[in-house]
Amino acid sequence: MAFAGASEASAPAIANFKSEIAAAQPDAKRAELAERLTRELERIASGVDGSVSYLIVDLTSGERFARRADEPFPTASAIKIGILHELFVQADAGRVRLDDPRPLPPAARVGGSGILQRLSSPQLSLRDHAMLMILLSDNSSTNVLIDALGMETITSHMQALGATGYRLRRRMMDAAAAARGEENVASASDLVVVMDALRTGRGLTSASQAEATRILREYGPTAIRAGIPADVQVAAKPGGLDGVRTEVAWVDLKGRPYLICVMTSFLVTDADGDRAITELSRTAYQYFSRLARAGVEGRLFSR
């Protein structure tokens, strides 16, 4: 009787134990994949002859894969996504008008200005300058926007969004300021915060959010895009200086969207930074695309 009583008493406990194990299985399986991803990301980053930071955020689960994600790095042109966000904030508030023309005299043109160097006296709207700043990474257009919006205002508003390490300290191509240590910096976490604000429309009207992200999606080939199939929608902004390669992106993968930022510095060879960004991007995409196709227990379905 004692034996039978023990069996009867333990039956519910055994049933509960089995149900707990069954419920935990999918999470355990996904955790195994996440651990494998973490190891592969670290392998790629540690193989770069330079300094590497990254942050990848799963927008479905909130899971983060990070390496030195809160350390400040030179941003190069990736800093421009904060300027884009601030432009639309001020336009929504009526402080600037997107269609107002802003002249660009020859004396105001700086290196990295592409087509503007060839125009006699361009009169472009703030919207046009924003397009050139993002799509062609035009530095003269960027400086027009910095002057219109206010350098300190841009920085303070990005920090208020949560990008606490975002610091726009100089205009584009100001070598003297850079030599004084006034470098434009942010962490991978900061750039992800700003990209997420553009993605969600935080602080923006729906129309401004749509226009800003449309501009970012129209950017041409990038290192992150090179690791992702062409049919996946990506909003991205890269940046590069001597010894520096960085990029931040929102990858709108159906069923498993994510944010990714990779920052590098002290590169012996700049191409190594580009290759690392592409490899990290490809590795992240393979992980998220598998999750997007998977059922609860891990069976993969066509999408």
mmCIF file of C-alpha atoms in Angstrom, residues 17-256:
data_model
loop_
_atom_site.group_PDB
_atom_site.id
_atom_site.type_symbol
_atom_site.label_atom_id
_atom_site.label_comp_id
_atom_site.label_asym_id
_atom_site.label_seq_id
_atom_site.Cartn_x
_atom_site.Cartn_y
_atom_site.Cartn_z
ATOM 1 C CA PHE A 17 7.451 17.624 -14.848
ATOM 2 C CA LYS A 18 6.846 16.229 -18.343
ATOM 3 C CA SER A 19 4.743 19.225 -19.348
ATOM 4 C CA GLU A 20 7.424 21.603 -18.057
ATOM 5 C CA ILE A 21 10.070 19.759 -20.054
ATOM 6 C CA ALA A 22 7.897 19.843 -23.187
ATOM 7 C CA ALA A 23 7.219 23.551 -22.767
ATOM 8 C CA ALA A 24 10.917 24.259 -22.340
ATOM 9 C CA GLN A 25 12.062 22.318 -25.390
ATOM 10 C CA PRO A 26 11.480 25.021 -28.063
ATOM 11 C CA ASP A 27 13.240 27.628 -25.908
ATOM 12 C CA ALA A 28 16.128 25.237 -25.309
ATOM 13 C CA LYS A 29 16.422 24.592 -29.027
ATOM 14 C CA ARG A 30 16.398 28.291 -29.853
ATOM 15 C CA ALA A 31 18.899 28.937 -27.080
ATOM 16 C CA GLU A 32 21.233 26.421 -28.686
ATOM 17 C CA LEU A 33 20.984 28.284 -32.003
ATOM 18 C CA ALA A 34 21.570 31.594 -30.235
ATOM 19 C CA GLU A 35 24.672 30.243 -28.515
ATOM 20 C CA ARG A 36 26.012 29.039 -31.842
ATOM 21 C CA LEU A 37 25.340 32.471 -33.352
ATOM 22 C CA THR A 38 27.144 34.170 -30.474
ATOM 23 C CA ARG A 39 30.221 32.012 -30.997
ATOM 24 C CA GLU A 40 30.267 32.614 -34.745
ATOM 25 C CA LEU A 41 29.862 36.374 -34.375
ATOM 26 C CA GLU A 42 32.745 36.445 -31.905
ATOM 27 C CA ARG A 43 34.905 34.338 -34.205
ATOM 28 C CA ILE A 44 34.393 36.804 -37.050
ATOM 29 C CA ALA A 45 34.963 39.886 -34.898
ATOM 30 C CA SER A 46 38.066 38.533 -33.177
ATOM 31 C CA GLY A 47 39.616 37.732 -36.558
ATOM 32 C CA VAL A 48 39.715 41.397 -37.593
ATOM 33 C CA ASP A 49 43.020 43.237 -37.221
ATOM 34 C CA GLY A 50 41.388 46.188 -35.532
ATOM 35 C CA SER A 51 38.695 47.012 -32.999
ATOM 36 C CA VAL A 52 35.143 45.702 -33.522
ATOM 37 C CA SER A 53 31.838 46.434 -31.830
ATOM 38 C CA TYR A 54 28.377 45.240 -32.778
ATOM 39 C CA LEU A 55 24.795 45.083 -31.602
ATOM 40 C CA ILE A 56 22.091 42.927 -33.153
ATOM 41 C CA VAL A 57 18.531 43.140 -31.812
ATOM 42 C CA ASP A 58 15.772 40.617 -32.516
ATOM 43 C CA LEU A 59 12.667 42.796 -32.904
ATOM 44 C CA THR A 60 10.410 39.800 -32.250
ATOM 45 C CA SER A 61 11.867 38.539 -28.978
ATOM 46 C CA GLY A 62 13.963 41.508 -27.877
ATOM 47 C CA GLU A 63 17.039 39.284 -27.645
ATOM 48 C CA ARG A 64 20.346 41.119 -28.097
ATOM 49 C CA PHE A 65 23.694 39.922 -29.385
ATOM 50 C CA ALA A 66 26.330 42.418 -28.360
ATOM 51 C CA ARG A 67 30.053 42.989 -28.347
ATOM 52 C CA ARG A 68 31.306 46.187 -26.711
ATOM 53 C CA ALA A 69 28.043 47.754 -27.833
ATOM 54 C CA ASP A 70 28.178 50.688 -25.413
ATOM 55 C CA GLU A 71 31.704 51.855 -26.280
ATOM 56 C CA PRO A 72 32.024 55.040 -28.375
ATOM 57 C CA PHE A 73 33.481 54.615 -31.862
ATOM 58 C CA PRO A 74 34.000 57.091 -34.698
ATOM 59 C CA THR A 75 30.770 57.048 -36.680
ATOM 60 C CA ALA A 76 31.899 58.530 -39.998
ATOM 61 C CA SER A 77 28.775 59.090 -42.122
ATOM 62 C CA ALA A 78 26.560 56.832 -40.006
ATOM 63 C CA ILE A 79 26.114 59.875 -37.725
ATOM 64 C CA LYS A 80 23.862 61.276 -40.453
ATOM 65 C CA ILE A 81 20.848 59.190 -39.447
ATOM 66 C CA GLY A 82 20.507 61.420 -36.385
ATOM 67 C CA ILE A 83 20.533 64.506 -38.608
ATOM 68 C CA LEU A 84 17.835 62.911 -40.778
ATOM 69 C CA HIS A 85 15.644 62.210 -37.748
ATOM 70 C CA GLU A 86 16.095 65.736 -36.404
ATOM 71 C CA LEU A 87 15.226 67.277 -39.780
ATOM 72 C CA PHE A 88 11.832 65.605 -39.780
ATOM 73 C CA VAL A 89 11.256 66.399 -36.091
ATOM 74 C CA GLN A 90 11.797 70.090 -36.782
ATOM 75 C CA ALA A 91 9.750 69.961 -39.977
ATOM 76 C CA ASP A 92 6.842 68.375 -38.093
ATOM 77 C CA ALA A 93 7.113 71.111 -35.447
ATOM 78 C CA GLY A 94 7.137 73.858 -38.091
ATOM 79 C CA ARG A 95 10.620 75.077 -37.209
ATOM 80 C CA VAL A 96 11.910 74.361 -40.719
ATOM 81 C CA ARG A 97 10.192 73.785 -44.053
ATOM 82 C CA LEU A 98 11.378 70.830 -46.106
ATOM 83 C CA ASP A 99 10.798 72.679 -49.373
ATOM 84 C CA ASP A 100 12.671 75.843 -48.401
ATOM 85 C CA PRO A 101 15.639 76.395 -50.759
ATOM 86 C CA ARG A 102 19.090 76.632 -49.259
ATOM 87 C CA PRO A 103 21.840 78.045 -51.488
ATOM 88 C CA LEU A 104 25.229 76.402 -51.558
ATOM 89 C CA PRO A 105 27.906 78.897 -52.620
ATOM 90 C CA PRO A 106 31.246 77.507 -53.822
ATOM 91 C CA ALA A 107 32.956 78.523 -50.569
ATOM 92 C CA ALA A 108 30.612 76.239 -48.605
ATOM 93 C CA ARG A 109 31.396 73.128 -50.623
ATOM 94 C CA VAL A 110 33.640 70.527 -49.045
ATOM 95 C CA GLY A 111 35.205 67.241 -50.074
ATOM 96 C CA GLY A 112 32.918 64.304 -50.616
ATOM 97 C CA SER A 113 30.306 66.486 -52.294
ATOM 98 C CA GLY A 114 30.013 64.705 -55.610
ATOM 99 C CA ILE A 115 27.628 66.329 -58.054
ATOM 100 C CA LEU A 116 27.308 69.563 -56.057
ATOM 101 C CA GLN A 117 30.912 70.386 -56.920
ATOM 102 C CA ARG A 118 29.882 70.523 -60.568
ATOM 103 C CA LEU A 119 26.845 72.790 -60.210
ATOM 104 C CA SER A 120 27.368 76.529 -60.623
ATOM 105 C CA SER A 121 25.082 77.751 -57.826
ATOM 106 C CA PRO A 122 22.764 75.020 -56.580
ATOM 107 C CA GLN A 123 19.531 76.061 -54.878
ATOM 108 C CA LEU A 124 18.297 72.889 -53.266
ATOM 109 C CA SER A 125 15.537 72.381 -50.734
ATOM 110 C CA LEU A 126 16.213 70.915 -47.305
ATOM 111 C CA ARG A 127 14.474 67.765 -48.528
ATOM 112 C CA ASP A 128 16.886 67.591 -51.478
ATOM 113 C CA HIS A 129 19.849 68.063 -49.161
ATOM 114 C CA ALA A 130 18.545 65.232 -46.972
ATOM 115 C CA MET A 131 18.306 62.955 -49.994
ATOM 116 C CA LEU A 132 21.874 63.798 -51.009
ATOM 117 C CA MET A 133 23.142 63.420 -47.445
ATOM 118 C CA ILE A 134 21.799 59.876 -47.177
ATOM 119 C CA LEU A 135 21.821 58.485 -50.719
ATOM 120 C CA LEU A 136 25.151 59.984 -51.841
ATOM 121 C CA SER A 137 26.536 60.721 -48.364
ATOM 122 C CA ASP A 138 27.108 64.257 -49.621
ATOM 123 C CA ASN A 139 29.081 66.211 -47.042
ATOM 124 C CA SER A 140 28.187 69.708 -48.248
ATOM 125 C CA SER A 141 24.486 68.876 -48.010
ATOM 126 C CA THR A 142 25.098 67.452 -44.555
ATOM 127 C CA ASN A 143 26.705 70.716 -43.454
ATOM 128 C CA VAL A 144 23.747 72.691 -44.807
ATOM 129 C CA LEU A 145 21.451 70.589 -42.635
ATOM 130 C CA ILE A 146 23.698 70.875 -39.571
ATOM 131 C CA ASP A 147 23.648 74.667 -39.912
ATOM 132 C CA ALA A 148 19.869 74.710 -40.402
ATOM 133 C CA LEU A 149 19.061 72.423 -37.477
ATOM 134 C CA GLY A 150 21.823 73.258 -35.000
ATOM 135 C CA MET A 151 24.674 70.943 -34.060
ATOM 136 C CA GLU A 152 23.975 71.056 -30.319
ATOM 137 C CA THR A 153 20.249 70.624 -30.902
ATOM 138 C CA ILE A 154 20.828 67.487 -32.959
ATOM 139 C CA THR A 155 23.056 65.997 -30.274
ATOM 140 C CA SER A 156 20.752 66.852 -27.366
ATOM 141 C CA HIS A 157 17.683 65.477 -29.130
ATOM 142 C CA MET A 158 19.436 62.212 -29.998
ATOM 143 C CA GLN A 159 20.509 61.852 -26.386
ATOM 144 C CA ALA A 160 16.927 62.509 -25.280
ATOM 145 C CA LEU A 161 15.830 59.622 -27.501
ATOM 146 C CA GLY A 162 18.153 57.363 -25.508
ATOM 147 C CA ALA A 163 21.267 57.572 -27.697
ATOM 148 C CA THR A 164 23.187 58.973 -24.742
ATOM 149 C CA GLY A 165 26.622 58.598 -26.318
ATOM 150 C CA TYR A 166 25.679 60.230 -29.648
ATOM 151 C CA ARG A 167 27.860 63.296 -30.147
ATOM 152 C CA LEU A 168 27.887 65.414 -33.289
ATOM 153 C CA ARG A 169 30.953 67.531 -32.557
ATOM 154 C CA ARG A 170 31.986 68.905 -35.927
ATOM 155 C CA ARG A 171 30.796 69.634 -39.435
ATOM 156 C CA MET A 172 31.754 67.239 -42.200
ATOM 157 C CA MET A 173 35.334 67.386 -43.503
ATOM 158 C CA ASP A 174 36.505 69.699 -40.713
ATOM 159 C CA ALA A 175 39.995 68.245 -40.431
ATOM 160 C CA ALA A 176 41.126 70.837 -37.895
ATOM 161 C CA ALA A 177 38.298 69.945 -35.505
ATOM 162 C CA ALA A 178 38.999 66.254 -35.935
ATOM 163 C CA ALA A 179 42.679 66.853 -35.167
ATOM 164 C CA ARG A 180 41.634 68.595 -31.936
ATOM 165 C CA GLY A 181 39.805 65.420 -30.935
ATOM 166 C CA GLU A 182 36.351 66.730 -31.838
ATOM 167 C CA GLU A 183 35.354 63.517 -33.564
ATOM 168 C CA ASN A 184 31.758 62.545 -34.249
ATOM 169 C CA VAL A 185 31.139 59.491 -32.093
ATOM 170 C CA ALA A 186 28.441 57.107 -30.933
ATOM 171 C CA SER A 187 28.197 53.534 -29.750
ATOM 172 C CA ALA A 188 26.534 50.689 -31.606
ATOM 173 C CA SER A 189 23.729 50.928 -29.040
ATOM 174 C CA ASP A 190 23.297 54.635 -29.815
ATOM 175 C CA LEU A 191 22.999 54.123 -33.559
ATOM 176 C CA VAL A 192 20.543 51.267 -33.049
ATOM 177 C CA VAL A 193 18.414 53.549 -30.844
ATOM 178 C CA VAL A 194 18.301 56.203 -33.567
ATOM 179 C CA MET A 195 17.556 53.695 -36.330
ATOM 180 C CA ASP A 196 14.788 52.223 -34.199
ATOM 181 C CA ALA A 197 13.323 55.699 -33.691
ATOM 182 C CA LEU A 198 13.223 56.098 -37.469
ATOM 183 C CA ARG A 199 11.705 52.621 -37.834
ATOM 184 C CA THR A 200 8.947 53.192 -35.292
ATOM 185 C CA GLY A 201 8.425 56.873 -36.002
ATOM 186 C CA ARG A 202 9.276 57.902 -32.472
ATOM 187 C CA GLY A 203 8.935 61.675 -32.295
ATOM 188 C CA LEU A 204 7.722 61.820 -35.922
ATOM 189 C CA THR A 205 4.423 62.028 -37.739
ATOM 190 C CA SER A 206 3.514 58.949 -39.756
ATOM 191 C CA ALA A 207 4.195 60.834 -42.995
ATOM 192 C CA SER A 208 7.666 61.883 -41.851
ATOM 193 C CA GLN A 209 8.479 58.379 -40.657
ATOM 194 C CA ALA A 210 7.478 56.957 -44.025
ATOM 195 C CA GLU A 211 9.557 59.498 -45.960
ATOM 196 C CA ALA A 212 12.638 59.124 -43.769
ATOM 197 C CA THR A 213 12.674 55.328 -43.967
ATOM 198 C CA ARG A 214 11.994 55.443 -47.706
ATOM 199 C CA ILE A 215 15.158 57.498 -48.147
ATOM 200 C CA LEU A 216 17.191 55.031 -46.082
ATOM 201 C CA ARG A 217 15.826 52.088 -48.065
ATOM 202 C CA GLU A 218 16.914 53.652 -51.344
ATOM 203 C CA TYR A 219 20.604 53.644 -50.429
ATOM 204 C CA GLY A 220 22.661 51.546 -52.835
ATOM 205 C CA PRO A 221 24.917 48.565 -52.104
ATOM 206 C CA THR A 222 26.408 48.402 -48.614
ATOM 207 C CA ALA A 223 28.430 45.894 -46.608
ATOM 208 C CA ILE A 224 25.385 44.832 -44.587
ATOM 209 C CA ARG A 225 23.253 44.484 -47.719
ATOM 210 C CA ALA A 226 25.957 42.304 -49.293
ATOM 211 C CA GLY A 227 25.204 39.645 -46.672
ATOM 212 C CA ILE A 228 21.439 39.647 -47.276
ATOM 213 C CA PRO A 229 19.352 38.480 -50.270
ATOM 214 C CA ALA A 230 18.342 41.324 -52.557
ATOM 215 C CA ASP A 231 14.614 40.742 -52.048
ATOM 216 C CA VAL A 232 14.803 41.576 -48.322
ATOM 217 C CA GLN A 233 14.015 45.210 -47.555
ATOM 218 C CA VAL A 234 16.836 47.013 -45.746
ATOM 219 C CA ALA A 235 17.118 50.583 -44.471
ATOM 220 C CA ALA A 236 20.801 51.311 -43.939
ATOM 221 C CA LYS A 237 23.471 53.965 -43.533
ATOM 222 C CA PRO A 238 27.170 53.114 -43.727
ATOM 223 C CA GLY A 239 30.154 55.286 -42.986
ATOM 224 C CA GLY A 240 33.875 55.181 -43.584
ATOM 225 C CA LEU A 241 37.066 57.037 -42.700
ATOM 226 C CA ASP A 242 40.682 55.949 -42.784
ATOM 227 C CA GLY A 243 40.835 53.011 -40.386
ATOM 228 C CA VAL A 244 37.092 53.148 -39.734
ATOM 229 C CA ARG A 245 34.152 51.277 -41.206
ATOM 230 C CA THR A 246 30.679 51.332 -39.673
ATOM 231 C CA GLU A 247 27.083 50.636 -40.664
ATOM 232 C CA VAL A 248 23.668 50.537 -39.038
ATOM 233 C CA ALA A 249 20.589 48.937 -40.575
ATOM 234 C CA TRP A 250 17.015 47.863 -40.044
ATOM 235 C CA VAL A 251 16.506 44.547 -41.824
ATOM 236 C CA ASP A 252 12.777 44.123 -42.425
ATOM 237 C CA LEU A 253 12.872 40.353 -42.787
ATOM 238 C CA LYS A 254 9.343 38.976 -43.032
ATOM 239 C CA GLY A 255 8.524 37.149 -39.822
ATOM 240 C CA ARG A 256 11.750 38.109 -38.030
#
